[in-house]
mmCIF file of C-alpha atoms and ligand atoms in Angstrom:
data_model
loop_
_atom_site.group_PDB
_atom_site.id
_atom_site.type_symbol
_atom_site.label_atom_id
_atom_site.label_comp_id
_atom_site.label_asym_id
_atom_site.label_seq_id
_atom_site.Cartn_x
_atom_site.Cartn_y
_atom_site.Cartn_z
ATOM 1 C CA MET O 27 0.000 0.000 0.000
ATOM 2 C CA THR O 28 1.186 3.486 -0.817
ATOM 3 C CA ILE O 29 0.054 6.533 1.109
ATOM 4 C CA ALA O 30 0.183 9.763 -0.894
ATOM 5 C CA PHE O 31 0.379 12.827 1.320
ATOM 6 C CA THR O 32 -0.899 15.981 -0.379
ATOM 7 C CA ARG O 33 -1.707 19.481 0.823
ATOM 8 C CA ALA O 34 -4.426 21.961 -0.129
ATOM 9 C CA LEU O 35 -3.684 24.846 -2.480
ATOM 10 C CA PRO O 36 -3.347 27.992 -0.398
ATOM 11 C CA LEU O 37 -5.307 31.086 -1.449
ATOM 12 C CA THR O 38 -2.012 33.001 -1.105
ATOM 13 C CA MET O 39 -0.418 31.003 -3.914
ATOM 14 C CA ALA O 40 -0.087 34.113 -6.100
ATOM 15 C CA ARG O 41 2.803 35.107 -3.804
ATOM 16 C CA CYS O 42 4.752 31.888 -4.429
ATOM 17 C CA GLU O 43 8.518 31.786 -4.909
ATOM 18 C CA LEU O 44 9.606 32.141 -8.547
ATOM 19 C CA THR O 45 13.130 31.616 -9.834
ATOM 20 C CA HIS O 46 13.046 30.937 -13.575
ATOM 21 C CA LEU O 47 9.578 32.112 -14.611
ATOM 22 C CA ASP O 48 7.883 35.506 -14.775
ATOM 23 C CA ARG O 49 4.847 35.896 -12.550
ATOM 24 C CA GLN O 50 1.545 35.106 -14.293
ATOM 25 C CA PRO O 51 -1.943 35.054 -12.796
ATOM 26 C CA ILE O 52 -2.886 31.654 -11.380
ATOM 27 C CA ASP O 53 -6.522 30.634 -11.771
ATOM 28 C CA LEU O 54 -7.100 29.245 -8.278
ATOM 29 C CA GLU O 55 -10.420 27.599 -9.078
ATOM 30 C CA ARG O 56 -8.882 25.781 -12.000
ATOM 31 C CA ALA O 57 -5.810 24.952 -9.918
ATOM 32 C CA GLU O 58 -8.028 23.372 -7.280
ATOM 33 C CA GLU O 59 -9.899 21.313 -9.875
ATOM 34 C CA GLN O 60 -6.581 20.130 -11.288
ATOM 35 C CA HIS O 61 -5.318 19.302 -7.806
ATOM 36 C CA ARG O 62 -8.406 17.213 -7.076
ATOM 37 C CA ALA O 63 -7.961 15.395 -10.404
ATOM 38 C CA TYR O 64 -4.322 14.760 -9.468
ATOM 39 C CA GLU O 65 -5.425 13.276 -6.147
ATOM 40 C CA ARG O 66 -7.998 11.102 -7.970
ATOM 41 C CA ALA O 67 -5.259 9.879 -10.329
ATOM 42 C CA LEU O 68 -3.144 8.946 -7.300
ATOM 43 C CA ALA O 69 -6.106 7.089 -5.779
ATOM 44 C CA ASP O 70 -6.735 5.291 -9.102
ATOM 45 C CA ALA O 71 -3.070 4.266 -9.081
ATOM 46 C CA GLY O 72 -3.709 2.500 -5.778
ATOM 47 C CA CYS O 73 -2.697 5.200 -3.283
ATOM 48 C CA GLU O 74 -4.504 6.160 -0.128
ATOM 49 C CA VAL O 75 -4.537 9.953 -0.376
ATOM 50 C CA ARG O 76 -4.114 11.795 2.930
ATOM 51 C CA ARG O 77 -4.180 15.575 3.095
ATOM 52 C CA VAL O 78 -1.837 17.202 5.593
ATOM 53 C CA ALA O 79 -3.399 20.117 7.512
ATOM 54 C CA PRO O 80 -3.534 23.151 5.195
ATOM 55 C CA ALA O 81 -1.200 26.127 5.561
ATOM 56 C CA PRO O 82 -3.188 28.990 4.035
ATOM 57 C CA ASP O 83 -0.508 31.602 4.771
ATOM 58 C CA LEU O 84 2.342 29.682 3.169
ATOM 59 C CA PRO O 85 2.119 30.354 -0.607
ATOM 60 C CA ASP O 86 4.109 27.281 -1.700
ATOM 61 C CA SER O 87 2.641 24.787 0.745
ATOM 62 C CA VAL O 88 0.908 22.726 -1.963
ATOM 63 C CA PHE O 89 4.426 21.653 -3.040
ATOM 64 C CA ILE O 90 4.665 19.198 -0.184
ATOM 65 C CA GLU O 91 7.400 17.116 -1.816
ATOM 66 C CA ASP O 92 9.974 19.710 -0.831
ATOM 67 C CA THR O 93 9.359 19.264 2.898
ATOM 68 C CA ALA O 94 10.447 15.655 3.456
ATOM 69 C CA VAL O 95 12.364 12.707 2.010
ATOM 70 C CA VAL O 96 10.851 9.402 3.045
ATOM 71 C CA THR O 97 12.365 5.933 2.699
ATOM 72 C CA ASP O 98 11.166 2.635 4.170
ATOM 73 C CA GLU O 99 13.212 3.376 7.287
ATOM 74 C CA VAL O 100 13.111 7.080 7.990
ATOM 75 C CA ALA O 101 11.443 10.434 7.222
ATOM 76 C CA VAL O 102 14.001 13.172 6.792
ATOM 77 C CA ILE O 103 12.358 16.538 7.385
ATOM 78 C CA CYS O 104 13.957 19.048 5.057
ATOM 79 C CA ARG O 105 15.126 22.551 5.768
ATOM 80 C CA PRO O 106 13.910 24.259 2.585
ATOM 81 C CA GLY O 107 16.343 26.495 0.748
ATOM 82 C CA ALA O 108 13.816 29.333 0.469
ATOM 83 C CA GLU O 109 13.270 30.984 3.840
ATOM 84 C CA SER O 110 9.610 31.659 3.014
ATOM 85 C CA ARG O 111 9.072 27.879 2.926
ATOM 86 C CA ARG O 112 10.598 26.865 6.268
ATOM 87 C CA GLY O 113 7.253 26.998 8.082
ATOM 88 C CA GLU O 114 5.875 24.252 5.849
ATOM 89 C CA THR O 115 7.709 21.384 7.505
ATOM 90 C CA GLU O 116 6.191 21.170 10.985
ATOM 91 C CA ALA O 117 2.751 19.853 10.008
ATOM 92 C CA VAL O 118 4.353 17.399 7.589
ATOM 93 C CA ALA O 119 6.633 16.065 10.342
ATOM 94 C CA GLU O 120 3.561 15.587 12.542
ATOM 95 C CA ALA O 121 1.761 13.674 9.793
ATOM 96 C CA LEU O 122 4.757 11.413 9.143
ATOM 97 C CA ALA O 123 5.713 10.773 12.778
ATOM 98 C CA PRO O 124 3.286 7.836 13.290
ATOM 99 C CA LEU O 125 4.784 6.111 10.227
ATOM 100 C CA ARG O 126 8.542 6.703 10.384
ATOM 101 C CA ARG O 127 11.420 7.681 12.626
ATOM 102 C CA ILE O 128 11.896 11.414 12.107
ATOM 103 C CA VAL O 129 15.265 13.078 11.420
ATOM 104 C CA HIS O 130 15.595 16.826 10.857
ATOM 105 C CA ILE O 131 18.023 18.606 8.549
ATOM 106 C CA GLU O 132 19.624 21.308 10.694
ATOM 107 C CA ALA O 133 21.183 24.710 9.845
ATOM 108 C CA PRO O 134 23.351 25.514 8.001
ATOM 109 C CA GLY O 135 22.087 22.654 5.849
ATOM 110 C CA THR O 136 19.342 23.273 3.328
ATOM 111 C CA ILE O 137 17.607 20.738 1.176
ATOM 112 C CA ASP O 138 14.391 20.660 -0.870
ATOM 113 C CA GLY O 139 12.782 17.285 -1.476
ATOM 114 C CA GLY O 140 12.529 18.220 -5.161
ATOM 115 C CA ASP O 141 16.304 17.830 -5.312
ATOM 116 C CA VAL O 142 16.213 14.213 -4.183
ATOM 117 C CA LEU O 143 15.652 11.388 -6.648
ATOM 118 C CA ARG O 144 15.616 7.900 -5.167
ATOM 119 C CA VAL O 145 15.521 4.678 -7.152
ATOM 120 C CA GLY O 146 15.843 1.670 -4.865
ATOM 121 C CA ARG O 147 18.973 2.144 -2.714
ATOM 122 C CA ARG O 148 20.399 4.786 -5.068
ATOM 123 C CA VAL O 149 19.829 8.435 -4.185
ATOM 124 C CA TRP O 150 20.909 11.441 -6.256
ATOM 125 C CA VAL O 151 20.767 14.878 -4.682
ATOM 126 C CA GLY O 152 20.905 18.007 -6.841
ATOM 127 C CA ARG O 153 23.274 20.794 -5.908
ATOM 128 C CA SER O 154 20.825 23.573 -6.687
ATOM 129 C CA GLY O 155 19.936 27.054 -5.499
ATOM 130 C CA ARG O 156 17.934 25.297 -2.745
ATOM 131 C CA THR O 157 20.180 22.440 -1.610
ATOM 132 C CA ASN O 158 23.702 22.854 -0.221
ATOM 133 C CA GLU O 159 26.608 20.547 0.661
ATOM 134 C CA SER O 160 25.727 20.466 4.366
ATOM 135 C CA GLY O 161 22.172 19.387 3.480
ATOM 136 C CA ILE O 162 23.523 16.630 1.232
ATOM 137 C CA GLU O 163 25.942 15.444 3.944
ATOM 138 C CA GLN O 164 23.173 15.359 6.576
ATOM 139 C CA LEU O 165 20.915 13.418 4.219
ATOM 140 C CA ARG O 166 23.734 10.937 3.574
ATOM 141 C CA ASN O 167 24.121 10.404 7.338
ATOM 142 C CA ALA O 168 20.373 9.936 7.763
ATOM 143 C CA LEU O 169 20.079 7.405 4.919
ATOM 144 C CA ARG O 170 22.495 4.726 6.096
ATOM 145 C CA GLY O 171 22.651 1.832 3.648
ATOM 146 C CA TYR O 172 21.788 4.047 0.664
ATOM 147 C CA ASP O 173 24.228 5.222 -1.973
ATOM 148 C CA VAL O 174 23.730 9.008 -1.751
ATOM 149 C CA ARG O 175 25.430 11.051 -4.474
ATOM 150 C CA GLY O 176 25.505 14.827 -4.940
ATOM 151 C CA VAL O 177 25.053 15.834 -8.587
ATOM 152 C CA ASP O 178 25.275 19.156 -10.411
ATOM 153 C CA VAL O 179 22.167 20.604 -12.028
ATOM 154 C CA SER O 180 22.005 23.882 -13.883
ATOM 155 C CA GLY O 181 19.356 26.222 -15.206
ATOM 156 C CA CYS O 182 16.412 24.689 -13.368
ATOM 157 C CA LEU O 183 14.881 24.835 -9.913
ATOM 158 C CA HIS O 184 15.464 21.287 -8.695
ATOM 159 C CA LEU O 185 17.067 18.017 -9.706
ATOM 160 C CA LYS O 186 13.616 16.596 -10.424
ATOM 161 C CA SER O 187 12.976 19.442 -12.889
ATOM 162 C CA ALA O 188 15.760 17.759 -14.890
ATOM 163 C CA VAL O 189 15.314 14.037 -14.295
ATOM 164 C CA THR O 190 12.670 11.696 -12.872
ATOM 165 C CA GLN O 191 11.915 7.992 -12.776
ATOM 166 C CA VAL O 192 9.486 6.544 -15.358
ATOM 167 C CA GLY O 193 10.165 2.807 -14.986
ATOM 168 C CA GLU O 194 11.953 0.401 -12.691
ATOM 169 C CA ARG O 195 15.328 1.169 -14.323
ATOM 170 C CA THR O 196 14.277 4.001 -16.662
ATOM 171 C CA LEU O 197 14.674 7.740 -16.208
ATOM 172 C CA LEU O 198 13.262 10.670 -18.178
ATOM 173 C CA LEU O 199 15.932 13.316 -18.573
ATOM 174 C CA ASN O 200 16.742 16.775 -19.874
ATOM 175 C CA PRO O 201 20.373 16.443 -21.041
ATOM 176 C CA GLU O 202 20.772 20.236 -21.097
ATOM 177 C CA ARG O 203 20.285 20.434 -17.340
ATOM 178 C CA ILE O 204 22.171 17.392 -16.095
ATOM 179 C CA ASP O 205 24.999 15.212 -17.370
ATOM 180 C CA ARG O 206 23.510 11.956 -18.664
ATOM 181 C CA ASN O 207 26.702 10.070 -17.698
ATOM 182 C CA VAL O 208 25.642 10.379 -14.052
ATOM 183 C CA PHE O 209 23.048 7.679 -14.771
ATOM 184 C CA ASP O 210 25.242 5.299 -16.751
ATOM 185 C CA ASP O 211 23.593 2.078 -15.587
ATOM 186 C CA PHE O 212 19.996 3.233 -16.231
ATOM 187 C CA ASP O 213 17.919 3.400 -19.409
ATOM 188 C CA LEU O 214 17.392 7.028 -20.352
ATOM 189 C CA ILE O 215 14.649 8.701 -22.371
ATOM 190 C CA GLU O 216 15.323 12.289 -23.400
ATOM 191 C CA ILE O 217 12.600 14.917 -23.305
ATOM 192 C CA ALA O 218 11.281 16.359 -26.583
ATOM 193 C CA GLU O 219 10.059 19.667 -25.102
ATOM 194 C CA PRO O 220 11.417 22.143 -22.528
ATOM 195 C CA TYR O 221 10.298 21.580 -18.883
ATOM 196 C CA ALA O 222 9.062 18.065 -19.757
ATOM 197 C CA ALA O 223 11.278 16.008 -17.426
ATOM 198 C CA ASN O 224 9.039 15.855 -14.372
ATOM 199 C CA ALA O 225 6.905 12.702 -14.273
ATOM 200 C CA LEU O 226 5.472 10.928 -11.246
ATOM 201 C CA TYR O 227 6.144 7.182 -11.141
ATOM 202 C CA VAL O 228 3.738 5.460 -8.796
ATOM 203 C CA ASN O 229 2.853 1.779 -8.506
ATOM 204 C CA GLY O 230 4.031 1.006 -12.052
ATOM 205 C CA VAL O 231 2.214 3.857 -13.851
ATOM 206 C CA VAL O 232 3.390 7.355 -14.674
ATOM 207 C CA LEU O 233 1.330 10.481 -14.067
ATOM 208 C CA TYR O 234 2.421 12.866 -16.790
ATOM 209 C CA PRO O 235 1.473 16.480 -17.704
ATOM 210 C CA LEU O 236 -0.812 17.038 -20.687
ATOM 211 C CA ALA O 237 1.430 19.927 -21.762
ATOM 212 C CA PHE O 238 4.111 17.733 -23.348
ATOM 213 C CA PRO O 239 2.519 15.566 -26.082
ATOM 214 C CA ARG O 240 5.744 14.888 -27.995
ATOM 215 C CA THR O 241 7.567 13.646 -24.923
ATOM 216 C CA ALA O 242 4.449 11.626 -24.008
ATOM 217 C CA ASP O 243 4.665 9.942 -27.430
ATOM 218 C CA ARG O 244 8.283 9.029 -26.761
ATOM 219 C CA LEU O 245 7.405 7.578 -23.386
ATOM 220 C CA ARG O 246 4.518 5.522 -24.807
ATOM 221 C CA ALA O 247 6.751 4.284 -27.622
ATOM 222 C CA ALA O 248 9.141 3.027 -24.925
ATOM 223 C CA GLY O 249 6.281 1.106 -23.307
ATOM 224 C CA VAL O 250 5.632 3.479 -20.401
ATOM 225 C CA GLU O 251 1.988 3.514 -19.252
ATOM 226 C CA LEU O 252 0.908 7.155 -18.874
ATOM 227 C CA VAL O 253 -1.913 8.736 -16.917
ATOM 228 C CA PRO O 254 -2.341 12.252 -18.370
ATOM 229 C CA VAL O 255 -2.802 15.001 -15.791
ATOM 230 C CA ASP O 256 -3.407 18.703 -16.378
ATOM 231 C CA ALA O 257 -0.919 20.676 -14.284
ATOM 232 C CA SER O 258 -1.066 23.998 -16.111
ATOM 233 C CA GLU O 259 -1.766 26.130 -13.017
ATOM 234 C CA VAL O 260 0.899 24.739 -10.660
ATOM 235 C CA ALA O 261 3.336 25.026 -13.583
ATOM 236 C CA LYS O 262 2.934 28.833 -13.345
ATOM 237 C CA ALA O 263 4.297 28.532 -9.792
ATOM 238 C CA GLU O 264 7.231 26.425 -11.046
ATOM 239 C CA GLY O 265 5.588 23.314 -9.692
ATOM 240 C CA ALA O 266 5.002 20.020 -11.456
ATOM 241 C CA LEU O 267 3.744 16.544 -10.614
ATOM 242 C CA THR O 268 6.251 15.072 -8.179
ATOM 243 C CA CYS O 269 6.091 18.293 -6.117
ATOM 244 C CA CYS O 270 2.476 17.866 -5.064
ATOM 245 C CA SER O 271 2.794 14.642 -3.074
ATOM 246 C CA ILE O 272 5.007 12.596 -0.790
ATOM 247 C CA LEU O 273 4.686 8.878 -1.428
ATOM 248 C CA VAL O 274 5.105 6.605 1.566
ATOM 249 C CA ARG O 275 5.061 2.819 1.521
ATOM 250 C CA ALA O 276 2.753 1.695 4.308
HETATM 251 C C1 CIR L 330 9.272 27.179 -5.188
HETATM 252 O O1 CIR L 330 9.925 27.947 -5.880
HETATM 253 O O2 CIR L 330 9.712 26.691 -4.152
HETATM 254 C C2 CIR L 330 7.867 26.826 -5.628
HETATM 255 N N1 CIR L 330 7.268 27.959 -6.271
HETATM 256 C C3 CIR L 330 7.865 25.641 -6.570
HETATM 257 C C4 CIR L 330 8.345 24.387 -5.909
HETATM 258 C C5 CIR L 330 8.242 23.211 -6.805
HETATM 259 N N2 CIR L 330 8.671 22.047 -6.130
HETATM 260 C C6 CIR L 330 9.275 21.027 -6.713
HETATM 261 O O3 CIR L 330 9.586 21.084 -7.895
HETATM 262 N N3 CIR L 330 9.607 19.996 -5.969
#
């Protein structure tokens, strides 16, 4: 069983952090509809969806992925790189505490969950504007028995803006943002459109944004089963599909 933790869209979302995009109006009603459809897709993929208590005053709180890294053994509560996001972690730690031993990333470390890609016992952590060496070192100490590697990413917010899992040994990747040689023993599929590298692999299917039909064709041609999801509104906040949930094996 997989539990998918999600969090409500805050009405303050218009004040979200932006790094690579210009601010555009977010249609909150549409965003909420899309978020509910995303949660339904997670439920259809066999997840029990649990909403963490909302944080209406924290504009990026829907992007719950950034607040914690969860393995079968431990929940590492992140210290987000953006100061405006630090208040997001407490309620997530409370929600995860009954399920996992909790470890906190401490100052001066910073880490966003969006910078952490885990496939089995292999963990890559992006050195980004949000995640620093101390954060990576603390994560390595917390994840004993995992092979934790820091990797360089450039020109995007997080590691998972550049590469995500789409199959047991298959990754979807933007070769302009990360060196493909980092993943030498994995099968790689390259994106066909900008911003198309973020897919959510869950229970053998892949939730994938409607916005990237050419990359979707490539994925289908490689035998990947896709569940199309409209994420147009969170995309304006530099969010995507992995960002809106934390998956926990029950
Ligand atoms: C931020 O800049 O922190 C948010 N506006 C977007 C976070 C997206 N999270 C993710 O990709 N894991």
